[in-house]
Short mmCIF file of C-alpha atoms in Angstrom, two decimals:
data_model
loop_
_atom_site.label_atom_id
_atom_site.label_comp_id
_atom_site.label_asym_id
_atom_site.label_seq_id
_atom_site.Cartn_x
_atom_site.Cartn_y
_atom_site.Cartn_z
CA UNK K 1 30.00 10.42 28.74
CA UNK K 2 32.83 8.40 27.27
CA UNK K 3 36.28 7.84 28.72
CA UNK K 4 37.91 10.73 26.91
CA UNK K 5 35.28 13.19 28.05
CA UNK K 6 35.52 11.91 31.59
CA UNK K 7 39.27 12.37 31.57
CA UNK K 8 38.98 15.87 30.17
CA UNK K 9 36.37 16.76 32.73
CA UNK K 10 38.38 15.36 35.63
CA UNK K 11 41.54 17.10 34.48
CA UNK K 12 40.02 20.54 33.99
CA UNK K 13 37.85 20.31 37.07
CA UNK K 14 41.06 20.36 39.03
CA UNK K 15 42.14 23.64 37.45
CA UNK K 16 40.86 26.51 39.56
CA UNK K 17 41.61 30.20 39.63
CA UNK K 18 44.65 30.79 41.86
CA UNK K 19 44.16 33.32 44.66
CA UNK K 20 47.15 35.38 43.57
CA UNK K 21 45.74 35.69 40.05
CA UNK K 22 42.41 36.79 41.48
CA UNK K 23 44.05 39.47 43.63
CA UNK K 24 46.39 40.69 40.91
CA UNK K 25 43.52 40.91 38.47
CA UNK K 26 41.76 43.36 40.73
CA UNK K 27 44.97 45.36 40.69
CA UNK K 28 45.16 45.20 36.91
CA UNK K 29 41.62 46.51 36.61
CA UNK K 30 42.52 49.48 38.75
CA UNK K 31 45.72 50.06 36.79
CA UNK K 32 43.92 49.85 33.49
CA UNK K 33 41.35 52.36 34.68
CA UNK K 34 44.14 54.78 35.45
CA UNK K 35 45.59 54.34 31.97
CA UNK K 36 42.22 54.87 30.40
CA UNK K 37 41.57 57.93 32.51
CA UNK K 38 44.92 59.30 31.32
CA UNK K 39 43.93 58.48 27.78
CA UNK K 40 40.64 60.31 28.14
CA UNK K 41 42.42 63.36 29.47
CA UNK K 42 44.95 63.25 26.66
CA UNK K 43 42.14 62.97 24.16
CA UNK K 44 40.48 65.98 25.66
CA UNK K 45 43.76 67.84 25.20
CA UNK K 46 43.70 66.86 21.56
CA UNK K 47 46.50 64.38 21.84
CA UNK K 48 44.48 61.29 21.18
CA UNK K 49 43.93 58.52 23.67
CA UNK K 50 46.92 56.81 25.12
CA UNK K 51 45.50 53.53 23.98
CA UNK K 52 45.81 54.67 20.39
CA UNK K 53 49.30 55.91 20.84
CA UNK K 54 50.30 52.56 22.06
CA UNK K 55 49.97 49.68 19.66
CA UNK K 56 49.04 46.22 20.74
CA UNK K 57 52.50 45.13 19.90
CA UNK K 58 54.63 47.43 21.96
CA UNK K 59 53.43 46.29 25.33
CA UNK K 60 55.87 44.96 27.79
CA UNK K 61 55.93 41.28 28.41
CA UNK K 62 54.65 41.77 31.89
CA UNK K 63 51.41 43.37 30.84
CA UNK K 64 48.75 42.38 28.35
CA UNK K 65 48.32 44.10 25.02
CA UNK K 66 46.18 47.18 25.37
CA UNK K 67 43.98 47.71 22.39
CA UNK K 68 41.87 50.74 21.70
CA UNK K 69 38.27 50.21 22.53
CA UNK K 70 35.16 52.08 23.38
CA UNK K 71 35.01 52.59 27.08
CA UNK K 72 31.57 52.72 28.60
CA UNK K 73 31.35 55.67 30.87
CA UNK K 74 29.73 53.95 33.81
CA UNK K 75 32.16 51.07 33.74
CA UNK K 76 35.02 53.50 33.44
CA UNK K 77 33.83 55.44 36.43
CA UNK K 78 33.61 52.24 38.45
CA UNK K 79 37.07 51.25 37.38
CA UNK K 80 38.49 54.69 38.09
CA UNK K 81 36.96 54.57 41.51
CA UNK K 82 38.61 51.21 42.04
CA UNK K 83 41.89 52.85 41.05
CA UNK K 84 41.27 55.69 43.43
CA UNK K 85 40.80 53.23 46.22
CA UNK K 86 44.07 51.68 45.25
CA UNK K 87 45.87 55.01 45.42
CA UNK K 88 44.38 55.67 48.80
CA UNK K 89 45.21 52.46 50.47
CA UNK K 90 48.25 51.33 48.58
CA UNK K 91 49.11 47.85 47.58
CA UNK K 92 47.19 46.17 50.33
CA UNK K 93 44.17 47.84 48.86
CA UNK K 94 43.62 45.05 46.39
CA UNK K 95 42.66 42.83 49.22
CA UNK K 96 40.74 45.64 50.85
CA UNK K 97 38.77 46.23 47.68
CA UNK K 98 37.62 42.67 47.49
CA UNK K 99 37.00 42.27 51.20
CA UNK K 100 33.36 42.19 52.13
CA UNK K 101 32.68 44.40 55.13
CA UNK K 102 28.91 44.74 54.95
CA UNK K 103 25.93 42.82 53.71
CA UNK K 104 22.66 44.30 52.57
CA UNK K 105 19.77 41.89 52.42
CA UNK K 106 16.78 42.76 50.28
CA UNK K 107 13.64 40.77 50.89
CA UNK K 108 10.40 41.12 48.98
CA UNK K 109 9.55 37.78 47.60
CA UNK K 110 12.88 37.48 45.96
CA UNK K 111 15.58 37.54 48.60
CA UNK K 112 18.99 38.73 47.54
CA UNK K 113 22.05 39.89 49.40
CA UNK K 114 24.74 42.29 48.27
CA UNK K 115 28.19 41.97 49.79
CA UNK K 116 29.87 45.37 49.94
CA UNK K 117 33.42 46.42 50.61
CA UNK K 118 34.44 49.30 52.85
CA UNK K 119 33.77 51.76 50.05
CA UNK K 120 30.22 50.49 49.64
CA UNK K 121 31.00 48.82 46.34
CA UNK K 122 29.50 45.49 45.44
CA UNK K 123 31.97 42.65 45.60
CA UNK K 124 29.37 39.87 45.74
CA UNK K 125 25.74 39.50 44.76
CA UNK K 126 23.91 36.47 46.06
CA UNK K 127 20.45 35.18 45.33
CA UNK K 128 19.12 33.69 48.56
CA UNK K 129 16.03 32.01 47.17
CA UNK K 130 15.13 30.90 43.68
CA UNK K 131 13.38 34.14 42.81
CA UNK K 132 16.40 36.01 44.07
CA UNK K 133 18.77 33.92 41.99
CA UNK K 134 16.63 34.48 38.92
CA UNK K 135 16.53 38.19 39.64
CA UNK K 136 20.28 38.76 39.70
CA UNK K 137 21.05 36.11 37.14
CA UNK K 138 23.07 37.80 34.43
CA UNK K 139 23.31 41.14 36.23
CA UNK K 140 26.76 42.62 36.39
CA UNK K 141 26.80 44.32 39.77
CA UNK K 142 30.43 43.78 40.65
CA UNK K 143 32.36 46.98 41.40
CA UNK K 144 29.27 49.15 41.32
CA UNK K 145 28.37 51.44 44.18
CA UNK K 146 25.48 50.40 46.38
CA UNK K 147 23.34 53.11 44.82
CA UNK K 148 24.22 52.05 41.28
CA UNK K 149 23.55 48.42 42.10
CA UNK K 150 20.16 49.19 43.64
CA UNK K 151 19.26 51.32 40.64
CA UNK K 152 20.21 48.52 38.28
CA UNK K 153 18.15 46.03 40.25
CA UNK K 154 15.17 48.42 40.32
CA UNK K 155 15.36 48.93 36.59
CA UNK K 156 15.01 45.25 35.86
CA UNK K 157 11.58 44.25 34.67
CA UNK K 158 11.68 41.18 36.89
CA UNK K 159 12.07 43.28 40.01
CA UNK K 160 9.39 45.63 38.80
CA UNK K 161 6.91 42.80 38.83
CA UNK K 162 7.51 42.17 42.52
CA UNK K 163 7.49 45.75 43.69
CA UNK K 164 3.89 46.86 43.63
CA UNK K 165 1.87 49.02 46.02
CA UNK K 166 0.70 45.81 47.68
CA UNK K 167 4.15 44.41 48.32
CA UNK K 168 6.52 44.99 51.17
CA UNK K 169 10.27 45.32 50.88
CA UNK K 170 12.66 45.04 53.76
CA UNK K 171 16.29 46.01 53.60
CA UNK K 172 18.58 44.72 56.31
CA UNK K 173 22.10 45.97 56.78
CA UNK K 174 24.77 44.02 58.60
CA UNK K 175 28.26 45.30 59.29
CA UNK K 176 30.74 45.51 62.11
CA UNK K 177 31.17 49.16 61.27
CA UNK K 178 28.47 51.35 62.78
CA UNK K 179 29.41 54.11 60.34
CA UNK K 180 28.90 51.84 57.38
CA UNK K 181 25.56 50.66 58.76
CA UNK K 182 24.46 54.28 59.16
CA UNK K 183 25.54 55.22 55.68
CA UNK K 184 23.91 52.22 54.06
CA UNK K 185 20.72 52.74 56.00
CA UNK K 186 20.62 56.35 54.86
CA UNK K 187 21.07 55.31 51.26
CA UNK K 188 18.50 52.56 51.66
CA UNK K 189 15.94 54.95 53.11
CA UNK K 190 16.42 57.25 50.15
CA UNK K 191 16.06 54.30 47.80
CA UNK K 192 12.87 53.14 49.49
CA UNK K 193 11.32 56.54 48.98
CA UNK K 194 11.48 55.99 45.26
CA UNK K 195 9.72 52.66 45.28
CA UNK K 196 5.98 52.28 44.88
CA UNK K 197 5.79 49.70 47.65
CA UNK K 198 5.99 49.90 51.39
CA UNK K 199 9.34 49.24 52.85
CA UNK K 200 11.67 49.70 55.72
CA UNK K 201 15.32 49.43 56.51
CA UNK K 202 16.86 47.83 59.57
CA UNK K 203 20.14 46.59 60.80
CA UNK K 204 20.99 43.14 62.05
CA UNK K 205 24.03 41.87 63.85
CA UNK K 206 26.34 39.19 62.57
CA UNK K 207 24.76 36.49 64.71
CA UNK K 208 21.29 37.21 63.36
CA UNK K 209 22.61 37.15 59.82
CA UNK K 210 24.49 33.92 60.45
CA UNK K 211 21.29 32.31 61.70
CA UNK K 212 19.45 33.49 58.58
CA UNK K 213 22.21 32.19 56.33
CA UNK K 214 22.07 28.85 58.09
CA UNK K 215 18.33 28.73 57.52
CA UNK K 216 18.86 29.63 53.87
CA UNK K 217 16.76 32.75 54.18
CA UNK K 218 17.23 36.47 53.76
CA UNK K 219 17.78 38.25 57.05
CA UNK K 220 14.58 40.28 56.82
CA UNK K 221 12.51 37.23 55.97
CA UNK K 222 14.18 35.22 58.72
CA UNK K 223 13.46 37.87 61.32
CA UNK K 224 9.84 38.07 60.24
CA UNK K 225 9.61 34.27 60.32
CA UNK K 226 10.98 34.18 63.85
CA UNK K 227 8.43 36.73 64.91
CA UNK K 228 5.60 34.81 63.31
CA UNK K 229 6.71 31.49 64.79
CA UNK K 230 6.71 33.08 68.21
CA UNK K 231 3.08 34.00 67.67
CA UNK K 232 1.95 30.71 66.15
CA UNK K 233 3.15 27.53 67.74
CA UNK K 234 2.36 25.52 64.69
CA UNK K 235 4.14 27.77 62.24
CA UNK K 236 7.44 26.44 60.95
CA UNK K 237 10.36 28.00 59.17
CA UNK K 238 9.46 26.07 56.05
CA UNK K 239 5.96 27.55 56.15
CA UNK K 240 7.49 31.00 56.23
CA UNK K 241 10.12 30.32 53.62
CA UNK K 242 7.75 30.61 50.71
CA UNK K 243 5.71 33.49 52.01
CA UNK K 244 6.26 36.96 50.65
CA UNK K 245 7.27 39.67 53.05
CA UNK K 246 3.78 41.11 52.71
CA UNK K 247 2.21 37.79 53.68
CA UNK K 248 4.54 37.45 56.63
CA UNK K 249 3.77 40.92 57.85
CA UNK K 250 0.05 40.46 57.42
CA UNK K 251 0.17 37.21 59.31
CA UNK K 252 2.14 38.83 62.11
CA UNK K 253 -0.37 41.62 62.26
CA UNK K 254 -3.27 39.21 62.36
CA UNK K 255 -1.68 37.37 65.19
CA UNK K 256 -1.28 40.57 67.08
CA UNK K 257 2.40 40.79 66.65
CA UNK K 258 4.39 43.89 67.05
CA UNK K 259 4.55 45.68 63.79
CA UNK K 260 6.73 48.35 65.09
CA UNK K 261 9.74 47.04 63.34
CA UNK K 262 8.96 48.24 59.91
CA UNK K 263 7.72 51.67 60.60
CA UNK K 264 8.58 54.27 58.15
CA UNK K 265 6.65 54.99 55.14
CA UNK K 266 3.79 55.20 57.52
CA UNK K 267 1.72 53.30 55.21
CA UNK K 268 -0.05 51.23 57.71
CA UNK K 269 -3.03 53.38 57.73
CA UNK K 270 -5.32 50.54 57.27
CA UNK K 271 -4.38 49.01 60.48
CA UNK K 272 -6.95 48.87 63.08
CA UNK K 273 -9.81 49.05 60.80
CA UNK K 274 -10.11 45.66 61.80
CA UNK K 275 -12.87 44.15 63.54
CA UNK K 276 -12.35 44.70 66.99
CA UNK K 277 -10.20 41.98 67.86
CA UNK K 278 -11.21 41.25 71.29
CA UNK K 279 -8.09 41.41 73.17
CA UNK K 280 -6.67 44.51 72.07
CA UNK K 281 -4.48 42.78 69.71
CA UNK K 282 -3.42 44.69 66.82
CA UNK K 283 -2.69 47.61 68.90
CA UNK K 284 0.70 47.28 67.58
CA UNK K 285 2.54 50.44 67.45
CA UNK K 286 3.07 49.56 63.94
CA UNK K 287 -0.29 50.77 63.27
CA UNK K 288 1.72 53.74 62.78
CA UNK K 289 -0.08 56.68 61.67
CA UNK K 290 -2.52 56.40 64.20
CA UNK K 291 -5.42 55.05 62.51
CA UNK K 292 -6.45 53.21 65.19
CA UNK K 293 -5.22 49.97 65.85
CA UNK K 294 -7.88 48.70 67.90
CA UNK K 295 -7.47 50.19 71.26
CA UNK K 296 -10.02 49.26 73.70
CA UNK K 297 -11.40 46.39 71.91
CA UNK K 298 -11.34 44.09 74.71
CA UNK K 299 -14.88 44.43 75.55
CA UNK K 300 -15.86 43.35 72.27
CA UNK K 301 -17.46 46.51 71.41
CA UNK K 302 -14.33 48.15 70.79
CA UNK K 303 -14.66 51.00 68.59
CA UNK K 304 -11.21 51.71 67.73
CA UNK K 305 -10.28 54.85 66.23
CA UNK K 306 -10.07 53.38 62.87
CA UNK K 307 -13.11 52.24 61.29
CA UNK K 308 -13.15 49.40 63.57
CA UNK K 309 -16.50 48.23 64.42
CA UNK K 310 -15.28 45.76 66.72
CA UNK K 311 -18.43 43.81 67.11
CA UNK K 312 -17.01 41.77 69.72
CA UNK K 313 -15.17 39.60 67.42
CA UNK K 314 -12.96 37.50 69.44
CA UNK K 315 -10.59 36.54 66.77
CA UNK K 316 -7.31 38.11 66.70
CA UNK K 317 -7.38 39.91 63.51
CA UNK K 318 -7.10 43.46 62.69
CA UNK K 319 -4.75 45.35 60.74
CA UNK K 320 -5.99 44.77 57.31
CA UNK K 321 -3.73 46.92 55.35
CA UNK Q 1 34.75 36.91 39.52
CA UNK Q 2 33.81 34.32 42.07
CA UNK Q 3 31.00 32.80 40.03
CA UNK Q 4 32.77 32.29 36.71
CA UNK Q 5 36.38 32.97 37.61
CA UNK Q 6 37.26 29.29 37.37
CA UNK Q 7 35.56 28.89 33.99
CA UNK Q 8 37.39 31.91 32.56
CA UNK Q 9 40.68 30.75 34.03
CA UNK Q 10 40.28 27.31 32.49
CA UNK Q 11 39.53 28.84 29.10
CA UNK Q 12 42.82 30.75 29.37
CA UNK Q 13 44.71 27.67 30.54
CA UNK Q 14 43.55 25.84 27.42
CA UNK Q 15 45.63 28.31 25.42
CA UNK Q 16 48.58 28.99 27.66
CA UNK Q 17 50.64 26.43 29.56
CA UNK Q 18 52.43 29.31 31.25
CA UNK Q 19 50.65 30.70 34.26
CA UNK Q 20 52.00 34.15 33.44
CA UNK Q 21 50.45 34.16 29.97
CA UNK Q 22 47.19 32.68 31.19
CA UNK Q 23 47.06 35.39 33.83
CA UNK Q 24 47.53 38.11 31.18
CA UNK Q 25 44.61 36.73 29.24
CA UNK Q 26 42.49 36.33 32.35
CA UNK Q 27 43.11 39.90 33.42
CA UNK Q 28 42.33 41.28 30.00
CA UNK Q 29 39.07 39.36 29.99
CA UNK Q 30 38.05 40.62 33.41
CA UNK Q 31 38.91 44.20 32.48
CA UNK Q 32 36.59 43.86 29.51
CA UNK Q 33 33.92 42.53 31.82
CA UNK Q 34 34.42 45.35 34.33
CA UNK Q 35 33.99 47.95 31.61
CA UNK Q 36 31.08 46.25 29.88
CA UNK Q 37 27.76 47.90 30.44
CA UNK Q 38 25.45 45.51 28.64
CA UNK Q 39 22.93 43.25 30.30
CA UNK Q 40 23.00 39.50 30.24
CA UNK Q 41 19.89 37.41 29.82
CA UNK Q 42 20.91 35.05 32.55
CA UNK Q 43 23.89 33.51 34.24
CA UNK Q 44 24.53 31.09 31.38
CA UNK Q 45 24.57 33.97 28.94
CA UNK Q 46 27.12 35.74 31.12
CA UNK Q 47 29.28 32.64 31.36
CA UNK Q 48 29.18 32.07 27.60
CA UNK Q 49 30.06 35.73 27.04
CA UNK Q 50 33.02 35.51 29.39
CA UNK Q 51 34.34 32.32 27.79
CA UNK Q 52 33.93 33.76 24.33
CA UNK Q 53 35.76 36.95 25.30
CA UNK Q 54 38.48 34.91 27.01
CA UNK Q 55 39.08 32.75 23.94
CA UNK Q 56 39.20 35.82 21.71
CA UNK Q 57 41.64 37.52 24.06
CA UNK Q 58 43.82 34.40 24.08
CA UNK Q 59 43.81 34.24 20.30
CA UNK Q 60 44.66 37.93 20.05
CA UNK Q 61 47.54 37.52 22.45
CA UNK Q 62 48.82 34.53 20.52
CA UNK Q 63 48.53 36.40 17.25
CA UNK Q 64 50.37 39.40 18.57
CA UNK Q 65 53.67 39.53 16.73
CA UNK Q 66 55.44 40.53 19.88
CA UNK Q 67 53.93 37.86 22.02
CA UNK Q 68 56.80 36.05 23.58
CA UNK Q 69 56.74 32.93 25.63
CA UNK Q 70 57.09 33.71 29.26
CA UNK Q 71 60.63 32.86 30.14
CA UNK Q 72 62.01 34.48 33.25
CA UNK Q 73 65.24 36.41 33.01
CA UNK Q 74 67.09 33.74 34.87
CA UNK Q 75 66.29 31.32 32.11
CA UNK Q 76 64.43 28.91 34.32
CA UNK Q 77 61.17 27.49 33.13
CA UNK Q 78 58.21 29.76 33.57
CA UNK Q 79 55.63 28.81 36.10
CA UNK Q 80 53.19 26.46 34.53
CA UNK Q 81 49.55 26.05 35.21
CA UNK Q 82 48.83 22.91 37.08
CA UNK Q 83 46.27 21.73 39.49
CA UNK Q 84 47.63 21.76 43.05
CA UNK Q 85 47.66 18.00 43.25
CA UNK Q 86 49.71 17.75 40.09
CA UNK Q 87 52.43 20.17 40.90
CA UNK Q 88 54.36 17.42 42.60
CA UNK Q 89 53.62 15.00 39.77
CA UNK Q 90 53.94 16.82 36.49
CA UNK Q 91 53.52 13.60 34.55
CA UNK Q 92 50.21 12.72 36.15
CA UNK Q 93 47.28 11.85 33.96
CA UNK Q 94 45.70 15.22 34.71
CA UNK Q 95 48.79 17.03 33.44
CA UNK Q 96 48.90 14.81 30.39
CA UNK Q 97 45.30 15.57 29.52
CA UNK Q 98 45.75 19.31 29.96
CA UNK Q 99 48.98 19.30 27.97
CA UNK Q 100 47.39 17.29 25.19
CA UNK Q 101 44.60 19.84 24.96
CA UNK Q 102 47.07 22.72 24.95
CA UNK Q 103 49.11 21.10 22.21
CA UNK Q 104 46.20 20.74 19.83
CA UNK Q 105 46.16 23.20 16.96
CA UNK Q 106 43.45 25.79 17.04
CA UNK Q 107 41.08 24.82 15.58
CA UNK Q 108 40.15 22.26 16.79
CA UNK Q 109 41.28 23.13 20.34
CA UNK Q 110 38.61 25.69 21.17
CA UNK Q 111 35.78 23.66 19.68
CA UNK Q 112 36.87 20.50 21.48
CA UNK Q 113 37.19 22.29 24.81
CA UNK Q 114 33.84 24.03 24.52
CA UNK Q 115 32.04 20.86 23.48
CA UNK Q 116 33.80 18.21 25.55
CA UNK Q 117 34.50 20.10 28.75
CA UNK Q 118 32.03 22.96 28.89
CA UNK Q 119 29.35 20.79 27.34
CA UNK Q 120 28.08 23.30 24.81
CA UNK Q 121 26.13 21.78 21.91
CA UNK Q 122 27.68 22.17 18.48
CA UNK Q 123 25.13 24.82 17.53
CA UNK Q 124 26.19 26.94 20.48
CA UNK Q 125 29.88 26.36 19.79
CA UNK Q 126 29.23 27.47 16.21
CA UNK Q 127 27.80 30.75 17.48
CA UNK Q 128 30.61 31.27 19.96
CA UNK Q 129 33.28 30.54 17.36
CA UNK Q 130 31.43 32.23 14.53
CA UNK Q 131 31.64 29.29 12.17
CA UNK Q 132 29.17 26.90 10.51
CA UNK Q 133 27.86 24.03 12.60
CA UNK Q 134 29.15 21.41 10.21
CA UNK Q 135 32.63 22.86 10.51
CA UNK Q 136 32.32 22.64 14.29
CA UNK Q 137 31.32 18.96 14.06
CA UNK Q 138 34.30 18.34 11.87
CA UNK Q 139 36.70 20.09 14.27
CA UNK Q 140 35.30 18.23 17.26
CA UNK Q 141 35.66 14.92 15.52
CA UNK Q 142 39.22 15.64 14.44
CA UNK Q 143 40.18 17.03 17.84
CA UNK Q 144 38.73 14.00 19.59
CA UNK Q 145 40.80 11.69 17.40
CA UNK Q 146 43.96 13.69 17.99
CA UNK Q 147 43.40 13.73 21.75
CA UNK Q 148 42.81 9.99 21.85
CA UNK Q 149 46.06 9.42 20.00
CA UNK Q 150 47.97 11.77 22.25
CA UNK Q 151 46.64 10.14 25.39
CA UNK Q 152 47.01 6.54 24.26
#
């Protein structure tokens, strides 16, 4: 890089988006949505869109030229909703719109996190690990509702590759607002029903999330890693970092950990088929739908209600899902 | 907005010394983004799209017959775009470099900015500016010479 390029780079590196411009831009988006909504209504009344009635040259100096353009319905709806929020909360709403009040972590192998505002609209999308960053790379999730964002993520072919019947997806909701947690968990549960994989939704408090962020992991993955490390002295966070959620859960199950956390979907029917498992391990409640989970294995001839033969195996396994 | 907001803002600043005008262009660009439904291949694709839209918006605003320079009613100078550190020293080297870029004709301003600051290869700049690669090379070369003279 020569001197001129270095000077240009240094000079423009120091130019950053001012906070007031950022906030006012959010306001402008809401305002524009209102104008476009008016235009759509006028068009429906046969008057033509407002944008066509107004040339690019008759705009006031304090607002940008407004040229006719095709408005994509979904984007328009998002923008109108942003406008609606503005009407509801007034001027301070610009800040409110962009303020993150909840985080939803999604861990499969990719780990991503959506930052949502009080209206459950995405104001940030973060890739927590490399797969996560690749997954959301190029996705425009900003301003979309949680449901819309999850749908868009699900529709991506990249995500599709991770979500198979063998995989496990954990959604973790964090918010100071119990109502928002409830609502997001409800939506997440509905979303999980549509996926071909196993999954579960949980909540985490701010401290747990902060610890996960510090470790550079998704909250769900971090919680599973903590659980696994408690079961295996030699297991480290780095060991867990690159494991999929399915691998983490299987390892926890093999170590006799409590699988009760991810419960729904009841898909743990395989659990307890396992070979006995000497010490009654694997009796995790997580075994869920009652297939067994190795009760009474201690004697080594445990039968288990599953298919468990038990055979006195003294290793801690079970729960082959 | 947080990921590429700075890049879009800079692209607007290249065209408008006035903060007010740059803000108009920035807002228009972000509105287009908010109402765009297409998918981007990756983050770089998104960034290139945003910069391209921003430069087109800036050019449209400049072309607008009714575009007026932002001069407040009280006649004082409009707020200018400057890095925080330079606000107290408008004649700093940083300000000089930014001003020199803003004062270039366009072309070659856009091509120089995209190549020398954003680091896009000439082939990419050609696509973004919708012009032949050789023309881009020529603009970059001329712009570089003009900038060197201005900053001597």
